[in-house]
PDB file of C-alpha atoms in Angstrom:
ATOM      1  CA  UNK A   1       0.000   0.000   0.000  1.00 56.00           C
ATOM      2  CA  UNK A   2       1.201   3.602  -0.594  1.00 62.00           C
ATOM      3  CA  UNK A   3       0.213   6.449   0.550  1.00 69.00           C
ATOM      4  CA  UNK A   4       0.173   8.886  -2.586  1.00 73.00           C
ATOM      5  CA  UNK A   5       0.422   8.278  -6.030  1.00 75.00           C
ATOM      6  CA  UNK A   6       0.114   4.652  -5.791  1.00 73.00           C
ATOM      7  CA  UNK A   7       0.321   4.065  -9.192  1.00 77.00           C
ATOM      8  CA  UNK A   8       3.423   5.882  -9.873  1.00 75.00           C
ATOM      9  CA  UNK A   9       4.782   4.218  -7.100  1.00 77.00           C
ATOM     10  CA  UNK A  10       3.560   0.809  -8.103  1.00 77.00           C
ATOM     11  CA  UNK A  11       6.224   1.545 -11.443  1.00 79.00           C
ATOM     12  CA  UNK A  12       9.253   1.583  -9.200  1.00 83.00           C
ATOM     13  CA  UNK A  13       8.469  -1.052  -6.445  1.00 87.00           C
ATOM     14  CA  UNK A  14       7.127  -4.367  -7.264  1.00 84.00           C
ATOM     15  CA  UNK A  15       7.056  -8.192  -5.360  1.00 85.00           C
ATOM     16  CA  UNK A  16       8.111  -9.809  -8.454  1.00 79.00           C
ATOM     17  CA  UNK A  17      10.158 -12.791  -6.577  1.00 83.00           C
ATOM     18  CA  UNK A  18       7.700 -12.994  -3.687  1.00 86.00           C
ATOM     19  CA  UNK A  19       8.048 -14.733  -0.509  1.00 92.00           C
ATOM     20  CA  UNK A  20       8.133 -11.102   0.958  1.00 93.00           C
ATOM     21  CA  UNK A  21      10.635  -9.728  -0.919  1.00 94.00           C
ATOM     22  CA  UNK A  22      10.348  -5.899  -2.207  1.00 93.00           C
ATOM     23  CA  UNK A  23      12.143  -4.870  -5.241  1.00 91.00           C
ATOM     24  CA  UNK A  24      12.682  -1.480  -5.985  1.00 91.00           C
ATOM     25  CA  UNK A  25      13.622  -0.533  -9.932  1.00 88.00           C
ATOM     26  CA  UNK A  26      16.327   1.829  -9.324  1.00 87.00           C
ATOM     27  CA  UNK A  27      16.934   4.757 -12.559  1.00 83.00           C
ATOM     28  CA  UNK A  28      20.787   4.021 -12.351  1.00 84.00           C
ATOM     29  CA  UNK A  29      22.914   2.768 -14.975  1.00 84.00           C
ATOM     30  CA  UNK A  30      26.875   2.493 -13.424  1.00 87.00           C
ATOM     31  CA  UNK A  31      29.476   1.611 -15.142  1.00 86.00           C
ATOM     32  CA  UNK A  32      32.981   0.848 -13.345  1.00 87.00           C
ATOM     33  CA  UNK A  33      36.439   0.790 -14.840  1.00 87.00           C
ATOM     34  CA  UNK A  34      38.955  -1.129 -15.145  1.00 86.00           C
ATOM     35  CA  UNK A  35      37.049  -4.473 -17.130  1.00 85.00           C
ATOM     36  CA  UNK A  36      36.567  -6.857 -13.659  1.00 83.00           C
ATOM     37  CA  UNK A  37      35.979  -4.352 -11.718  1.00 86.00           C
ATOM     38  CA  UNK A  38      32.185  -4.893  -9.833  1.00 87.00           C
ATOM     39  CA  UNK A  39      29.860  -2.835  -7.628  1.00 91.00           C
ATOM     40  CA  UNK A  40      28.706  -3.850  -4.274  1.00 92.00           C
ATOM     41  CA  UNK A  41      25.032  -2.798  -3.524  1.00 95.00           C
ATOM     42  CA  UNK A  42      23.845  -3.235  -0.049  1.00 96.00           C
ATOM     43  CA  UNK A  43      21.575  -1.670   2.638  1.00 96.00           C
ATOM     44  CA  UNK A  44      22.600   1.770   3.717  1.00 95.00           C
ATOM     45  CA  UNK A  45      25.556   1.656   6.154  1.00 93.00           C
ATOM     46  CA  UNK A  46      24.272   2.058   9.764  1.00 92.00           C
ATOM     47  CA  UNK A  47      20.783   2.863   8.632  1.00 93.00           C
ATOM     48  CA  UNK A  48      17.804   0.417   9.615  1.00 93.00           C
ATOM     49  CA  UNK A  49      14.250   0.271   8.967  1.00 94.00           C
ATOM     50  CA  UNK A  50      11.718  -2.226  11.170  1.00 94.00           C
ATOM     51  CA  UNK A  51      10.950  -5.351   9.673  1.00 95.00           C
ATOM     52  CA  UNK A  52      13.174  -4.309   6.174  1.00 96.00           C
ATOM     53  CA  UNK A  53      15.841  -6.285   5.584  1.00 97.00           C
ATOM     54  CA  UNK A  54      18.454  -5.140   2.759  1.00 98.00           C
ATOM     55  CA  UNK A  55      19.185  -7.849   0.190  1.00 97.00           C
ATOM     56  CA  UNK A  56      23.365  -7.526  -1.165  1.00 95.00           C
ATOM     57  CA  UNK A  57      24.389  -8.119  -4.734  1.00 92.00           C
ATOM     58  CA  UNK A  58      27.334  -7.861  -6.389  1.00 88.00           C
ATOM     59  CA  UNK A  59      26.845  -6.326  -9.898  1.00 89.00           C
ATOM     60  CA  UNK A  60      29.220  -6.742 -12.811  1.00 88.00           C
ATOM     61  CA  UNK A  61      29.419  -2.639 -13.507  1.00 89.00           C
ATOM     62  CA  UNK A  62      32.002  -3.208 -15.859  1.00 88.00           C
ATOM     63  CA  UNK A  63      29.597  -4.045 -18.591  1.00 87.00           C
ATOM     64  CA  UNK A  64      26.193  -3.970 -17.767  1.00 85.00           C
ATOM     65  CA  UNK A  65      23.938  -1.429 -20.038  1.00 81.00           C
ATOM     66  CA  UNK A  66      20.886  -1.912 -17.661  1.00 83.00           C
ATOM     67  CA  UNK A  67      20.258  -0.642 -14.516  1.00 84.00           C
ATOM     68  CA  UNK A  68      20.048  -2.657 -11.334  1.00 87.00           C
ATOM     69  CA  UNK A  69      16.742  -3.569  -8.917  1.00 89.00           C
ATOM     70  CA  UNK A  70      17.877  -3.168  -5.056  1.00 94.00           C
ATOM     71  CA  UNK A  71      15.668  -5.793  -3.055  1.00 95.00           C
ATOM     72  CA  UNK A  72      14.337  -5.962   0.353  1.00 96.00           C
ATOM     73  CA  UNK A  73      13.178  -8.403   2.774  1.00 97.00           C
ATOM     74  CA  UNK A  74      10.223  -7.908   4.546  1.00 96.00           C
ATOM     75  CA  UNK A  75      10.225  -9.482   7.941  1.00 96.00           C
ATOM     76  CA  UNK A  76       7.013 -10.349   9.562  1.00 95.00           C
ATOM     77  CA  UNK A  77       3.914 -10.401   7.196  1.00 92.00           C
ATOM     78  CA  UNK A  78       1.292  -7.713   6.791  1.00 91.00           C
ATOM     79  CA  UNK A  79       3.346  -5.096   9.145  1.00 93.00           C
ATOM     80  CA  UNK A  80       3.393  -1.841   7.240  1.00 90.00           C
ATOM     81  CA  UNK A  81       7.411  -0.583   7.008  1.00 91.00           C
ATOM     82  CA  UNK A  82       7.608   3.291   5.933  1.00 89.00           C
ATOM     83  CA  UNK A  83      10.237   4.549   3.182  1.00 88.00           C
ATOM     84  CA  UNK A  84      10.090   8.185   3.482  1.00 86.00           C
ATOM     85  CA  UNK A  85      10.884  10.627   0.731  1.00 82.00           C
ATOM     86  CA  UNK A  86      14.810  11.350   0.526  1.00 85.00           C
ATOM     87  CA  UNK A  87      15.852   8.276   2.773  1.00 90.00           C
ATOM     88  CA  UNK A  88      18.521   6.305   1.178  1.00 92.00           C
ATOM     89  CA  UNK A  89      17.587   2.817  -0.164  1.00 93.00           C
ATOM     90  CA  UNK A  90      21.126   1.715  -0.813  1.00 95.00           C
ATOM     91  CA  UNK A  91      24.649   2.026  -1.294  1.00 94.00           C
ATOM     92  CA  UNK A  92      27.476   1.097  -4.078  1.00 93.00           C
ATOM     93  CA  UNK A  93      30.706   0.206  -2.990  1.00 92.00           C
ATOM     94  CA  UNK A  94      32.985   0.346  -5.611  1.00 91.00           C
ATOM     95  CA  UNK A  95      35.487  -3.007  -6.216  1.00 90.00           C
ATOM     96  CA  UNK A  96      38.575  -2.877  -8.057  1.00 84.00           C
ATOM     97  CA  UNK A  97      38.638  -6.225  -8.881  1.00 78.00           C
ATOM     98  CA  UNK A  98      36.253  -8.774  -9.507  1.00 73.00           C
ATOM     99  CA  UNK A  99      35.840 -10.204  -5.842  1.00 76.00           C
ATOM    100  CA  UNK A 100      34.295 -13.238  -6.975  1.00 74.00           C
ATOM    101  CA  UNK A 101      36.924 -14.564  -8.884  1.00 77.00           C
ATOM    102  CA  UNK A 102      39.685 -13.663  -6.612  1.00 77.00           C
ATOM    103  CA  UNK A 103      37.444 -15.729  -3.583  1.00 76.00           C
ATOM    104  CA  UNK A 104      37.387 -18.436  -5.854  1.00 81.00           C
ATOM    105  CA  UNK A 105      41.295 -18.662  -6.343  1.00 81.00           C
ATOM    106  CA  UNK A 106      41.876 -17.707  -2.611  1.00 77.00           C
ATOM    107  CA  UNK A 107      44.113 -20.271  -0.189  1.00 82.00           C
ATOM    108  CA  UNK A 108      42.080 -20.232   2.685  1.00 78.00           C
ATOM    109  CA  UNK A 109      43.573 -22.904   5.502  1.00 84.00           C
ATOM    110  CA  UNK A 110      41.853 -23.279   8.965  1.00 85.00           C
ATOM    111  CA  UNK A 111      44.220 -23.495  12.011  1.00 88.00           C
ATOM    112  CA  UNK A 112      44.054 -23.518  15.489  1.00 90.00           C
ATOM    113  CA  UNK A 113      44.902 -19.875  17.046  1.00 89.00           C
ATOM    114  CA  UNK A 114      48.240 -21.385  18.892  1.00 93.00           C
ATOM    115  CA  UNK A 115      49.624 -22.895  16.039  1.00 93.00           C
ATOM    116  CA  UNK A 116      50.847 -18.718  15.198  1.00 91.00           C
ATOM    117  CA  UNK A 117      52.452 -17.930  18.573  1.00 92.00           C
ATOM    118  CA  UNK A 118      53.090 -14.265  17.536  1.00 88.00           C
ATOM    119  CA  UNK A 119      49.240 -13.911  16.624  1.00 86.00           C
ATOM    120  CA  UNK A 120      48.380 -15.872  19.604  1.00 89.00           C
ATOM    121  CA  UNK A 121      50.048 -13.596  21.948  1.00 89.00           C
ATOM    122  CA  UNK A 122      48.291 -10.587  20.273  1.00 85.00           C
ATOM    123  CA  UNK A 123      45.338 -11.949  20.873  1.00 86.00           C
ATOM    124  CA  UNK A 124      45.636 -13.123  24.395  1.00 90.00           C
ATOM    125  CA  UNK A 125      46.641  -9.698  24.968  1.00 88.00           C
ATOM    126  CA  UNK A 126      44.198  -7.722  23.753  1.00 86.00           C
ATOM    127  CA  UNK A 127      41.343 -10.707  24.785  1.00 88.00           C
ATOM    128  CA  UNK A 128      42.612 -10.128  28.512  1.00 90.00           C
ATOM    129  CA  UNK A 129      42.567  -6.569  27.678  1.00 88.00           C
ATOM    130  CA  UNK A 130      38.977  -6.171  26.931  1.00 87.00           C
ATOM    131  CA  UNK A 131      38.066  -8.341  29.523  1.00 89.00           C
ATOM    132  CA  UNK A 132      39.775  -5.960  32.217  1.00 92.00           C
ATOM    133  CA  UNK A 133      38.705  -2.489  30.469  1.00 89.00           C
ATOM    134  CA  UNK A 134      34.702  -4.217  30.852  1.00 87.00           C
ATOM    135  CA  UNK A 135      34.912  -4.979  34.638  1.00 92.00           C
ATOM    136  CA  UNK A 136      36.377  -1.321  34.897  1.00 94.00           C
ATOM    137  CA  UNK A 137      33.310  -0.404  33.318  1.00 89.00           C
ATOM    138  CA  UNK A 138      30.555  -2.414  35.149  1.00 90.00           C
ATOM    139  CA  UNK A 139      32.919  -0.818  38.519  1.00 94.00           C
ATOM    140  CA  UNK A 140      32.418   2.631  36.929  1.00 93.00           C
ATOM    141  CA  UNK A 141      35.935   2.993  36.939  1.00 93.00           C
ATOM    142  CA  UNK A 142      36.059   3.860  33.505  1.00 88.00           C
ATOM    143  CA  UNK A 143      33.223   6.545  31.694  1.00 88.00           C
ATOM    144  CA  UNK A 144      30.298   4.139  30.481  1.00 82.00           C
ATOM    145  CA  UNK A 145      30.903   5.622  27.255  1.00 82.00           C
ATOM    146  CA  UNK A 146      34.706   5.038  26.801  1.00 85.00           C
ATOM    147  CA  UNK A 147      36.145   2.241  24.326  1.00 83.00           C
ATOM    148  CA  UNK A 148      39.951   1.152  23.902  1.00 85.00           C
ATOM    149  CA  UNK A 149      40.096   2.771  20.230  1.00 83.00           C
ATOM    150  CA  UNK A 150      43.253   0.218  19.617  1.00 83.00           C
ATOM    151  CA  UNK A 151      41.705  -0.371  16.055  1.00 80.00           C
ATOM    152  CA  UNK A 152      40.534   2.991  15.656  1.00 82.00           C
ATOM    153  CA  UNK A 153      43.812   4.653  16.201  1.00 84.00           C
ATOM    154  CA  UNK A 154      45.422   1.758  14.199  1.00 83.00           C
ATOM    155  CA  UNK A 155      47.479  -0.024  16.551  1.00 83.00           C
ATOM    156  CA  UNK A 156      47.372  -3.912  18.217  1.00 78.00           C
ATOM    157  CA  UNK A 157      46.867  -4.976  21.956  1.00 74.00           C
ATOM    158  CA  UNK A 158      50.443  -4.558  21.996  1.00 76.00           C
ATOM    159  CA  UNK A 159      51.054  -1.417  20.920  1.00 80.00           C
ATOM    160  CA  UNK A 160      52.288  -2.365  17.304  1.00 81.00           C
ATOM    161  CA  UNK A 161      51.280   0.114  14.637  1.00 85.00           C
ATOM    162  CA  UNK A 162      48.583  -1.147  11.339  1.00 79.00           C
ATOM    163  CA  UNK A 163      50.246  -1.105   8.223  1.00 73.00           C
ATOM    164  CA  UNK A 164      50.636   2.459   6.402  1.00 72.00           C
ATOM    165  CA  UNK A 165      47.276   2.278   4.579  1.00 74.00           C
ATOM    166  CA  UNK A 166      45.113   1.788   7.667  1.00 77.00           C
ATOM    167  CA  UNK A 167      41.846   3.544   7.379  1.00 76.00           C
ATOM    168  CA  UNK A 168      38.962   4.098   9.742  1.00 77.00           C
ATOM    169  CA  UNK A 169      36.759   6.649   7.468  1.00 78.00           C
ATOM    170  CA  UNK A 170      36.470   6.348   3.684  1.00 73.00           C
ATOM    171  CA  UNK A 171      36.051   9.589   2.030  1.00 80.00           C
ATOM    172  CA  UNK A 172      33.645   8.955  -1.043  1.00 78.00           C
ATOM    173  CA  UNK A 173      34.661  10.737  -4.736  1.00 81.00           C
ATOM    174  CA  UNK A 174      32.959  13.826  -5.540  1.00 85.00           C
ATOM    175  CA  UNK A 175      30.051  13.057  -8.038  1.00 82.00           C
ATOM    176  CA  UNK A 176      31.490  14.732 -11.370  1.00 85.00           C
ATOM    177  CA  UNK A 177      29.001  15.483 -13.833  1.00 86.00           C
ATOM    178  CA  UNK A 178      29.050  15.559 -17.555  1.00 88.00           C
ATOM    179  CA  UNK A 179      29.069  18.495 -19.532  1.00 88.00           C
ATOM    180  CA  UNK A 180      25.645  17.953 -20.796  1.00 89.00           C
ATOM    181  CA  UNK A 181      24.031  16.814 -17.342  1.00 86.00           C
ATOM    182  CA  UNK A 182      22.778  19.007 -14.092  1.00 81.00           C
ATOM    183  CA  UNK A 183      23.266  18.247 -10.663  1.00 79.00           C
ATOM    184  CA  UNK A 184      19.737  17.448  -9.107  1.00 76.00           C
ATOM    185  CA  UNK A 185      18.921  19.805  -6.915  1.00 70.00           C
TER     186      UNK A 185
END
C-alpha cells in the first residue's frame, strides 16, 4: 500500500520474486572501470528500517547497459514498514577487482589460534585486555561511554602500529558530472 500516487509508485516497487521480498527498480545505470571491476550494492551503512531487511548483490558494472533492482526483505507479514521521501535505499561500494573470482582462487587454511604464537600472543593480549577495560566499566571505573580505540587509532593490543594504509573513514569521490548533465537539486 502507498500512501500517494500509488500508481506511480507501483512503477518503481514491485514483489516480483515474492516470498516477501520488495524490489525497488532503481533509474541508475553504473558503469565501473577497469574491465573486472564490480559494484557492491547493499543496505545503507548504519541505517535500519523495522521489519526491512536489505538484500546484497554484487553487480558486474564493468559491462552492464541496464540498470540494477535493489531488493528488500520484509520481515514479519502484513506489518506496514515506511520509506520516506529522501531516505537512502542503498549504497554502491565500488570493487577494483572482480571479488568473486579472486574468492574463488583464494588459499584459505583453517588453524588452530596457537599454532601462530606471535598472533596468539596478540590476541591473548588484547582478549585479557577487553576483559579488564569491561569490569572497569561495570565498577564505573572507567566513563560508560569510553572504548579502547586500539583499532581505531590503528594499533594492536600490543602497541604495534597497522600497516601504512590503515583507514577508519572512507572519504567517497565527488560526483562529477558531464558536460551535458545538471546536478539534481
Amino acid at each position: 500500500m502507498f500512501d500517494s500516487e500509488p500508481e506511480l509508485w507501483k512503477q518503481w516497487i514491485n514483489n516480483q520474486f515474492g516470498a516477501g521480498i520488495i524490489t525497488w527498480n532503481t533509474p541508475f545505470l553504473f558503469r565501473t572501470k577497469p574491465q573486472g571491476s564490480r559494484l557492491l550494492i547493499c543496505g545503507p551503512a548504519n541505517h535500519f528500517k523495522a521489519n526491512a531487511h536489505p538484500l546484497t548483490a554484487l553487480i558486474e558494472s564493468d559491462w552492464m547497459t541496464m540498470s540494477f533492482t535493489m531488493n528488500y526483505k520484509l520481515m514479519i507479514p502484513n506489518f506496514p514498514v515506511r520509506f520516506e521521501v529522501g531516505e537512502p535505499l542503498f549504497q554502491a561500494i565500488p570493487l577494483a577487482s572482480n571479488t568473486c573470482a579472486d574468492l574463488e582462487t583464494a588459499t584459505v587454511t583453517y588453524q588452530k589460534l596457537e599454532e601462530d604464537p606471535e598472533v596468539n600472543h596478540s590476541y591473548r593480549e588484547w582478549d585479557e585486555g577487553r576483559r579488564r577495560f569491561h569490569q572497569q566499566k561495570a565498577k564505573g571505573e572507567v566513563k560508560a561511554d569510553d572504548w579502547q580505540k586500539d583499532y581505531f587509532q590503528g594499533r594492536d593490543a600490543i602497541g604495534r602500529e597497522a600497516p601504512s594504509d590503515h583507514m577508519t573513514k572512507v572519504r567517497p569521490p565527488r560526483i562529477q558530472f558531464s558536460p551535458t548533465t545538471k546536478a539534481p537539486q
